[in-house]
PDB file of C-alpha atoms in Angstrom:
ATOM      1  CA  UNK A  11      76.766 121.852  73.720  1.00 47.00           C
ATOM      2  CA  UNK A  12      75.647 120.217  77.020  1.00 55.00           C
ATOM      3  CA  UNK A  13      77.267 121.399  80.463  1.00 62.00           C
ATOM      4  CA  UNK A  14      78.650 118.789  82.743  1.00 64.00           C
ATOM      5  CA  UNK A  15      76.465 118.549  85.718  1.00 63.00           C
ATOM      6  CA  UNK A  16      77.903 117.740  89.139  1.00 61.00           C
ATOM      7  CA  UNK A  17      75.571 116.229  91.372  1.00 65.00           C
ATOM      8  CA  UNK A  18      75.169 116.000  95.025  1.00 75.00           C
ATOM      9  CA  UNK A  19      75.668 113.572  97.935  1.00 77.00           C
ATOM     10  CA  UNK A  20      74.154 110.388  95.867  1.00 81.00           C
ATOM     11  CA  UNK A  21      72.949 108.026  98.452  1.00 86.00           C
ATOM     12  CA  UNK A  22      74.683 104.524  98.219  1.00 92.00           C
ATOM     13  CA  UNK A  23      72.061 101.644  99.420  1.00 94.00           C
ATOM     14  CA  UNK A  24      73.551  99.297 101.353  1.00 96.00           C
ATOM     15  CA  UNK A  25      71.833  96.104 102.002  1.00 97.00           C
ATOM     16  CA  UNK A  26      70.563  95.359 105.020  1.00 97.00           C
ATOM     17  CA  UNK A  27      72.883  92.721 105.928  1.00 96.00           C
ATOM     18  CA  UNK A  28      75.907  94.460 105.362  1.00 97.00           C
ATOM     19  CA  UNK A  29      74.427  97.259 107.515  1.00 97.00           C
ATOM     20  CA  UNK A  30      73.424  94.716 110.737  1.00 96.00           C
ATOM     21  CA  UNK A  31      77.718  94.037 110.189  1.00 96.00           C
ATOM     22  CA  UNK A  32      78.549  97.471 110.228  1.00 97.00           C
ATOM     23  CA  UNK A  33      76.040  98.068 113.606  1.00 97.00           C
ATOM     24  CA  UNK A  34      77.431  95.322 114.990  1.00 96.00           C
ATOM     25  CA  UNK A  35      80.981  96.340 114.213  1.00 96.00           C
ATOM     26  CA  UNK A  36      80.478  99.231 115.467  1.00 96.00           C
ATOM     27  CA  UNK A  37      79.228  98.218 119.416  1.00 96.00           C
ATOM     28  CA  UNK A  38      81.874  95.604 119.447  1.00 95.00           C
ATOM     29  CA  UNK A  39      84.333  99.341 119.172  1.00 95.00           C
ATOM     30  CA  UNK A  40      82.489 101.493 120.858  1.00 94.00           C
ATOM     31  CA  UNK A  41      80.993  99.972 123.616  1.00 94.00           C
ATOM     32  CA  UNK A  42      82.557  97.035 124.265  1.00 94.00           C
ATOM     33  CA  UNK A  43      86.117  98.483 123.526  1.00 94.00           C
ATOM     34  CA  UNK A  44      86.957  95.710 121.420  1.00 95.00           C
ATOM     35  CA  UNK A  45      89.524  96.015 117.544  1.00 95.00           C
ATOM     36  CA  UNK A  46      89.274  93.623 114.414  1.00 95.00           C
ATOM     37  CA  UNK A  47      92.348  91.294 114.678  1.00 93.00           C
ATOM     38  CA  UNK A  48      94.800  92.808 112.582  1.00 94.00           C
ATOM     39  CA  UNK A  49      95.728  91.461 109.445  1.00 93.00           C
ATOM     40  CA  UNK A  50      92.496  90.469 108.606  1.00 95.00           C
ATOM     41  CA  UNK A  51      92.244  87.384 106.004  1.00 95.00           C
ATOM     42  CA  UNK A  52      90.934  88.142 103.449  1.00 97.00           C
ATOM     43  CA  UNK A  53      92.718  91.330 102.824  1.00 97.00           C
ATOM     44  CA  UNK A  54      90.596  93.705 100.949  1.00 98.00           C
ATOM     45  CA  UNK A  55      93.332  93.346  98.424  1.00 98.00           C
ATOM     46  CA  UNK A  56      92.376  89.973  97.883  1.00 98.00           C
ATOM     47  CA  UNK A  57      89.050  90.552  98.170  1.00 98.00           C
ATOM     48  CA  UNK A  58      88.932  92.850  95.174  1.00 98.00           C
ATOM     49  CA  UNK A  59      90.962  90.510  93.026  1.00 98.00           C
ATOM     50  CA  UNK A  60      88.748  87.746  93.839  1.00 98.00           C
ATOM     51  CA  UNK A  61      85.582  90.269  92.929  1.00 98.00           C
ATOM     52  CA  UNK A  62      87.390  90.655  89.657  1.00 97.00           C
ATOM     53  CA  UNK A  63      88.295  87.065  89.052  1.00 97.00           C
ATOM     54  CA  UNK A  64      84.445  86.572  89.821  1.00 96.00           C
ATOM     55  CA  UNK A  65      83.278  88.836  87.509  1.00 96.00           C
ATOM     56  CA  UNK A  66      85.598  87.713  84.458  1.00 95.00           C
ATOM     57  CA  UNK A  67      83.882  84.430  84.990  1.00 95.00           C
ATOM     58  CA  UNK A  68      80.557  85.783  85.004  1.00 93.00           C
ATOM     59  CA  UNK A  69      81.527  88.329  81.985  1.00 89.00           C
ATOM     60  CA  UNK A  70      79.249  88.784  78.986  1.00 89.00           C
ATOM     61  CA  UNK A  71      79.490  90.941  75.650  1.00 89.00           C
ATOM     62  CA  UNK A  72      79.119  94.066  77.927  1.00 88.00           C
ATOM     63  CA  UNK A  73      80.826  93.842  80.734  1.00 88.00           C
ATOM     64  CA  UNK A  74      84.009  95.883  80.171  1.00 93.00           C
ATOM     65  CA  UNK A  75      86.595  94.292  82.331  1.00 94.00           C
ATOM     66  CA  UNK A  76      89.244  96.843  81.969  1.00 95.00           C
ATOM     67  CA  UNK A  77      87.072  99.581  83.387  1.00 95.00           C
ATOM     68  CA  UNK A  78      85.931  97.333  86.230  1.00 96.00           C
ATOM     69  CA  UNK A  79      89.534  96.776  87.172  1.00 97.00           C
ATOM     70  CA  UNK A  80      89.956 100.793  86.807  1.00 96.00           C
ATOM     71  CA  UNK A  81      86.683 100.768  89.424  1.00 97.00           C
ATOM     72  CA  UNK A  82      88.584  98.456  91.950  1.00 98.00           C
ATOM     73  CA  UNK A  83      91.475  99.993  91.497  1.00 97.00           C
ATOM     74  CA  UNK A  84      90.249 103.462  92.660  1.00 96.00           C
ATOM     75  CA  UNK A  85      88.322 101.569  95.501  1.00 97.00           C
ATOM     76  CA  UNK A  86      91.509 100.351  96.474  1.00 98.00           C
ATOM     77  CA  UNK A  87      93.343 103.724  96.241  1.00 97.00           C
ATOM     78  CA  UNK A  88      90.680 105.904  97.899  1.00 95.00           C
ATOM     79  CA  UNK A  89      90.720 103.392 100.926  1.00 98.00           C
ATOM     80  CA  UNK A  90      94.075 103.612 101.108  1.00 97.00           C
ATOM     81  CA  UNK A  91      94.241 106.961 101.261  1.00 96.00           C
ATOM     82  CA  UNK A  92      91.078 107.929 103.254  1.00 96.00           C
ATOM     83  CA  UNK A  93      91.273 105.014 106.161  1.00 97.00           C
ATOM     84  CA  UNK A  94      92.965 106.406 108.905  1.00 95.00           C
ATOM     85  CA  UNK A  95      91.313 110.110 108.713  1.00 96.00           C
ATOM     86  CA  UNK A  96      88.026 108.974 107.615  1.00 96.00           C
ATOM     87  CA  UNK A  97      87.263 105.094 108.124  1.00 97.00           C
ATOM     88  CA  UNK A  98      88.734 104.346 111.531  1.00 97.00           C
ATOM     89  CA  UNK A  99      87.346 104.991 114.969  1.00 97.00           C
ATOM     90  CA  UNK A 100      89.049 107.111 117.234  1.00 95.00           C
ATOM     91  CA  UNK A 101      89.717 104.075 119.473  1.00 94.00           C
ATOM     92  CA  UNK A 102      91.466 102.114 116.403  1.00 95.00           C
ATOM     93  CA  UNK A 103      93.499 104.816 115.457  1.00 95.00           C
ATOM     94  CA  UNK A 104      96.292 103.982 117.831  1.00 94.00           C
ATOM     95  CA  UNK A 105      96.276 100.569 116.763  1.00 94.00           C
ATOM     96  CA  UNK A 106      96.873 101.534 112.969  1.00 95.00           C
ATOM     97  CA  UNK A 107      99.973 103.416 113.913  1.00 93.00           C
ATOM     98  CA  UNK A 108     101.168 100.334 115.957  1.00 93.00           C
ATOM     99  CA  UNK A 109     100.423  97.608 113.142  1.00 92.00           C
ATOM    100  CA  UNK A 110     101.534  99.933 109.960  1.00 88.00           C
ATOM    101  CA  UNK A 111     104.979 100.480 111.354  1.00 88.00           C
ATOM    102  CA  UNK A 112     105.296  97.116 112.462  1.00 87.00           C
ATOM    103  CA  UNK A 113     104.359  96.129 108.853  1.00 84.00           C
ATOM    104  CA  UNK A 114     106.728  98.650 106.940  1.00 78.00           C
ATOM    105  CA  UNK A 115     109.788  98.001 109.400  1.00 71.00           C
ATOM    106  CA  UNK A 116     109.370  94.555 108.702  1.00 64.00           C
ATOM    107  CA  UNK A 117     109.250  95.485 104.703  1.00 56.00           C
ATOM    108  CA  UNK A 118     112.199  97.952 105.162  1.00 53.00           C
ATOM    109  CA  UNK A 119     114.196  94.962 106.907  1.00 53.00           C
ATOM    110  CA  UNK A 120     113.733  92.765 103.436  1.00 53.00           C
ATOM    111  CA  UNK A 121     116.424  92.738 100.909  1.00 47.00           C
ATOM    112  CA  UNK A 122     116.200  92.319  96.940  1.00 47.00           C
ATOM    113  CA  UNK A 123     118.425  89.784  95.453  1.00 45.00           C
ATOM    114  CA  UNK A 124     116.806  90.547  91.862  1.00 49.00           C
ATOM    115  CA  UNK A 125     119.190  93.400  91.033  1.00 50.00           C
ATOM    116  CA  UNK A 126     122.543  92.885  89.342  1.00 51.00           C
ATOM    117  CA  UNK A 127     125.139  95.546  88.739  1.00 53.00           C
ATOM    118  CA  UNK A 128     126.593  95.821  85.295  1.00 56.00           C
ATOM    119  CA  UNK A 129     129.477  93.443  86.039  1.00 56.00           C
ATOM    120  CA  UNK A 130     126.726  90.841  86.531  1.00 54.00           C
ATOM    121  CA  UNK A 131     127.169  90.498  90.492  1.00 53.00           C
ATOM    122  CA  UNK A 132     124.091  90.774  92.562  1.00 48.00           C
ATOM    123  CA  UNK A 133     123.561  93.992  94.035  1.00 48.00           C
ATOM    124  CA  UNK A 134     121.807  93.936  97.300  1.00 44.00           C
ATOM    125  CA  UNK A 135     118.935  97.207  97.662  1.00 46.00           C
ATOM    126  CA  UNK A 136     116.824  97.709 101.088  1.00 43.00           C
ATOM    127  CA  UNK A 137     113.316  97.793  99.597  1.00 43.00           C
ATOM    128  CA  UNK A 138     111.740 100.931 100.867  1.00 45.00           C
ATOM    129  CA  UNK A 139     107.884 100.078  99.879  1.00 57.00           C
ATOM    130  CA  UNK A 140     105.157 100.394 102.059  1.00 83.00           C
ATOM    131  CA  UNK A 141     102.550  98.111 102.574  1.00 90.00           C
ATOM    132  CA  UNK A 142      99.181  99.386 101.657  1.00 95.00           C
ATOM    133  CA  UNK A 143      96.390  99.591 104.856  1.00 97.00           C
ATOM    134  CA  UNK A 144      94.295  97.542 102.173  1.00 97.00           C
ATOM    135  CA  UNK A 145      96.284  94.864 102.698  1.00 96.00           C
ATOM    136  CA  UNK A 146      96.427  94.761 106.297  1.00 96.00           C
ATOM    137  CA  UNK A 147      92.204  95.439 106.500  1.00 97.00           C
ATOM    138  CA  UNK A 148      89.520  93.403 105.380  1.00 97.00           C
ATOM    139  CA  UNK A 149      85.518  93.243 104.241  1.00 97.00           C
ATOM    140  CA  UNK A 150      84.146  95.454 107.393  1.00 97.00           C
ATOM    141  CA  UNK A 151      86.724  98.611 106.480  1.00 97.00           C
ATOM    142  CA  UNK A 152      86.026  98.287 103.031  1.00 98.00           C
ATOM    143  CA  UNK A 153      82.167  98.702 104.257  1.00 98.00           C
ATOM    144  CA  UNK A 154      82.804 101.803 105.744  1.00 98.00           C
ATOM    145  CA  UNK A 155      84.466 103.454 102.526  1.00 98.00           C
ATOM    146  CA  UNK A 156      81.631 102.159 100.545  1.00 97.00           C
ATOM    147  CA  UNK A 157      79.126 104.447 103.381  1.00 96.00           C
ATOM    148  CA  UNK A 158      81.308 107.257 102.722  1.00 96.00           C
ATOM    149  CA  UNK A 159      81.680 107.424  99.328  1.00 94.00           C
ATOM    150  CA  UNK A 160      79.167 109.002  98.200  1.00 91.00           C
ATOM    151  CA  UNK A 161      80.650 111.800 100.226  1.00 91.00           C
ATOM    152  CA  UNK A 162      83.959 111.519  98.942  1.00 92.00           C
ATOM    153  CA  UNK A 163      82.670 111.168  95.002  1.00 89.00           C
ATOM    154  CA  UNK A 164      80.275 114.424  95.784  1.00 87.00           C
ATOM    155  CA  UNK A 165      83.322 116.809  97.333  1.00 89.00           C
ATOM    156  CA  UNK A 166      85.429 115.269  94.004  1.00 88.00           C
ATOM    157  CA  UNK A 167      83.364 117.074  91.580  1.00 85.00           C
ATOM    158  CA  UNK A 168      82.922 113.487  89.485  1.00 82.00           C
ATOM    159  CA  UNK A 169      80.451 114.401  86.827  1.00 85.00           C
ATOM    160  CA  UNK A 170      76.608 113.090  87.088  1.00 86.00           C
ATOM    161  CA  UNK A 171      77.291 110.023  84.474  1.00 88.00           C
ATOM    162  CA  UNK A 172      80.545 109.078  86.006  1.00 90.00           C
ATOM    163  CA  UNK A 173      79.334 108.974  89.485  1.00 88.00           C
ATOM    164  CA  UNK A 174      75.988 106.723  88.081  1.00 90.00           C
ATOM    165  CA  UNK A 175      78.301 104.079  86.536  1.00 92.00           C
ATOM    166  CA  UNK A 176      80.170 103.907  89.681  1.00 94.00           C
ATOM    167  CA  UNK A 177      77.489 103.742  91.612  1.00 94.00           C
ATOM    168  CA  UNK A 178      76.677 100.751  89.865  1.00 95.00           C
ATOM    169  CA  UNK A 179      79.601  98.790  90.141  1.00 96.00           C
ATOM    170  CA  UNK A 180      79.469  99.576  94.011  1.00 97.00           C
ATOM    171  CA  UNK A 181      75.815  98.063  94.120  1.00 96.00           C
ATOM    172  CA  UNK A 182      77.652  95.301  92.248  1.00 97.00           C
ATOM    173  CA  UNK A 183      80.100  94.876  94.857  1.00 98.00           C
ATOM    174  CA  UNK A 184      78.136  95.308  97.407  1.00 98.00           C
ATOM    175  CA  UNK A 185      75.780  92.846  96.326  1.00 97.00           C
ATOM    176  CA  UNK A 186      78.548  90.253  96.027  1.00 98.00           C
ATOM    177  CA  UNK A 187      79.865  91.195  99.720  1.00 98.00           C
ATOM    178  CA  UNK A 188      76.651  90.120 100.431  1.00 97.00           C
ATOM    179  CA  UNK A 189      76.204  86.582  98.631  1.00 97.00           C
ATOM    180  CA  UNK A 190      79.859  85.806 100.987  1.00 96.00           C
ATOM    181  CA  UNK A 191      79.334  86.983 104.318  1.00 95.00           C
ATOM    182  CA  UNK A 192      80.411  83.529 105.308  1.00 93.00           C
ATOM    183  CA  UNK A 193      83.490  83.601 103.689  1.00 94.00           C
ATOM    184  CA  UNK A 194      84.526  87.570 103.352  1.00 95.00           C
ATOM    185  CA  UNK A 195      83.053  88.892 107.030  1.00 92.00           C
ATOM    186  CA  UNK A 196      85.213  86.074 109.852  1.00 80.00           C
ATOM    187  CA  UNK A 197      85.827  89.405 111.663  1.00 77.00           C
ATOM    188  CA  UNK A 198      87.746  88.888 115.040  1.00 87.00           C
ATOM    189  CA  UNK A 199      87.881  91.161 117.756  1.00 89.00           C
ATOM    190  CA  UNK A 200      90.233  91.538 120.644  1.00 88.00           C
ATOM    191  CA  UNK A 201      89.949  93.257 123.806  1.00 80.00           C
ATOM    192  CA  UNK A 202      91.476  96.413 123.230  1.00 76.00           C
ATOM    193  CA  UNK A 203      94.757  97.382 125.255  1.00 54.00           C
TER     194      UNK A 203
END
């Protein structure tokens, strides 16, 4: 019986275009005190269903679409759940708090018609989702998970083959950030206040 090795830190490459963004995304913060224009379009939301859309086009006998959508799915989740302590500057930080409130008390305010009680008659309900940072954020965030996670997948104990086949479908993704710079990287930045 084989043991289950768990490796270390795996180094993610990153091409080298996609790195120039993330240097230049990174003076533009730092030193010239400027934030990405918040909500950024495309959404990394969209951006992963267009990857996925892409990649059912470009599908052959072994690409196994529901485990790629099981991939993006968990990219979506961990940046979700890992942008604000572990993605953002220190100088954006303030400005997530401002936009994600914004963005949920506008949700909160929204009312569903869909519901009817059991006399038929519509029932009004205050929806109470939130709306996920991933789609507020676009391609440049999503860059920075992609440099942390091989951090994240070490400290989660993901087994040696596991973190391989993600590994990957990142170099997959990152390789088609890369063929639409044009399209997925129209960062804007504003003076910060």
């Amino acid at each position: 019986m084989s043991e289950t090795t768990y490796p270390d830190e795996v180094p993610l490459q990153i091409p080298v275009p996609l790195t120039t963004l993330l240097e230049n995304d990174c003076i533009e913060i730092i030193q010239r005190r400027k934030l990405v224009k918040l909500p950024v379009n495309p959404s990394i939301e969209t951006i992963l269903k267009n990857y996925f859309t892409y990649c059912i086009t470009h599908a052959n006998e072994d690409t196994n679409l529901p485990l790629l959508n099981e991939v993006l799915d968990g990219i979506k989740i961990y940046f979700d759940f890992t942008l604000k302590d572990h993605l953002l500057y220190s100088e954006e930080k303030e400005q997530y708090d401002h936009v994600i409130q914004q963005v949920n008390h506008v949700t909160s305010n929204c009312v569903d018609m869909e519901d009817k009680t059991a006399n038929g008659d519509l029932e009004i309900k205050e929806r109470r989702n939130s709306v996920p940072p991933s789609s507020i954020y676009g391609a440049i965030h999503l860059l920075r998970l992609f440099v942390k996670m091989p951090l994240f997948l070490s400290r989660a104990k993901f087994p040696s083959i596991q973190v391989h086949l993600l590994h990957q479908h990142f170099r997959d993704i990152l390789s088609y950030l890369s063929n639409h710079l044009d399209t997925l990287f129209s960062t804007e930045y504003r003076i910060s206040v």
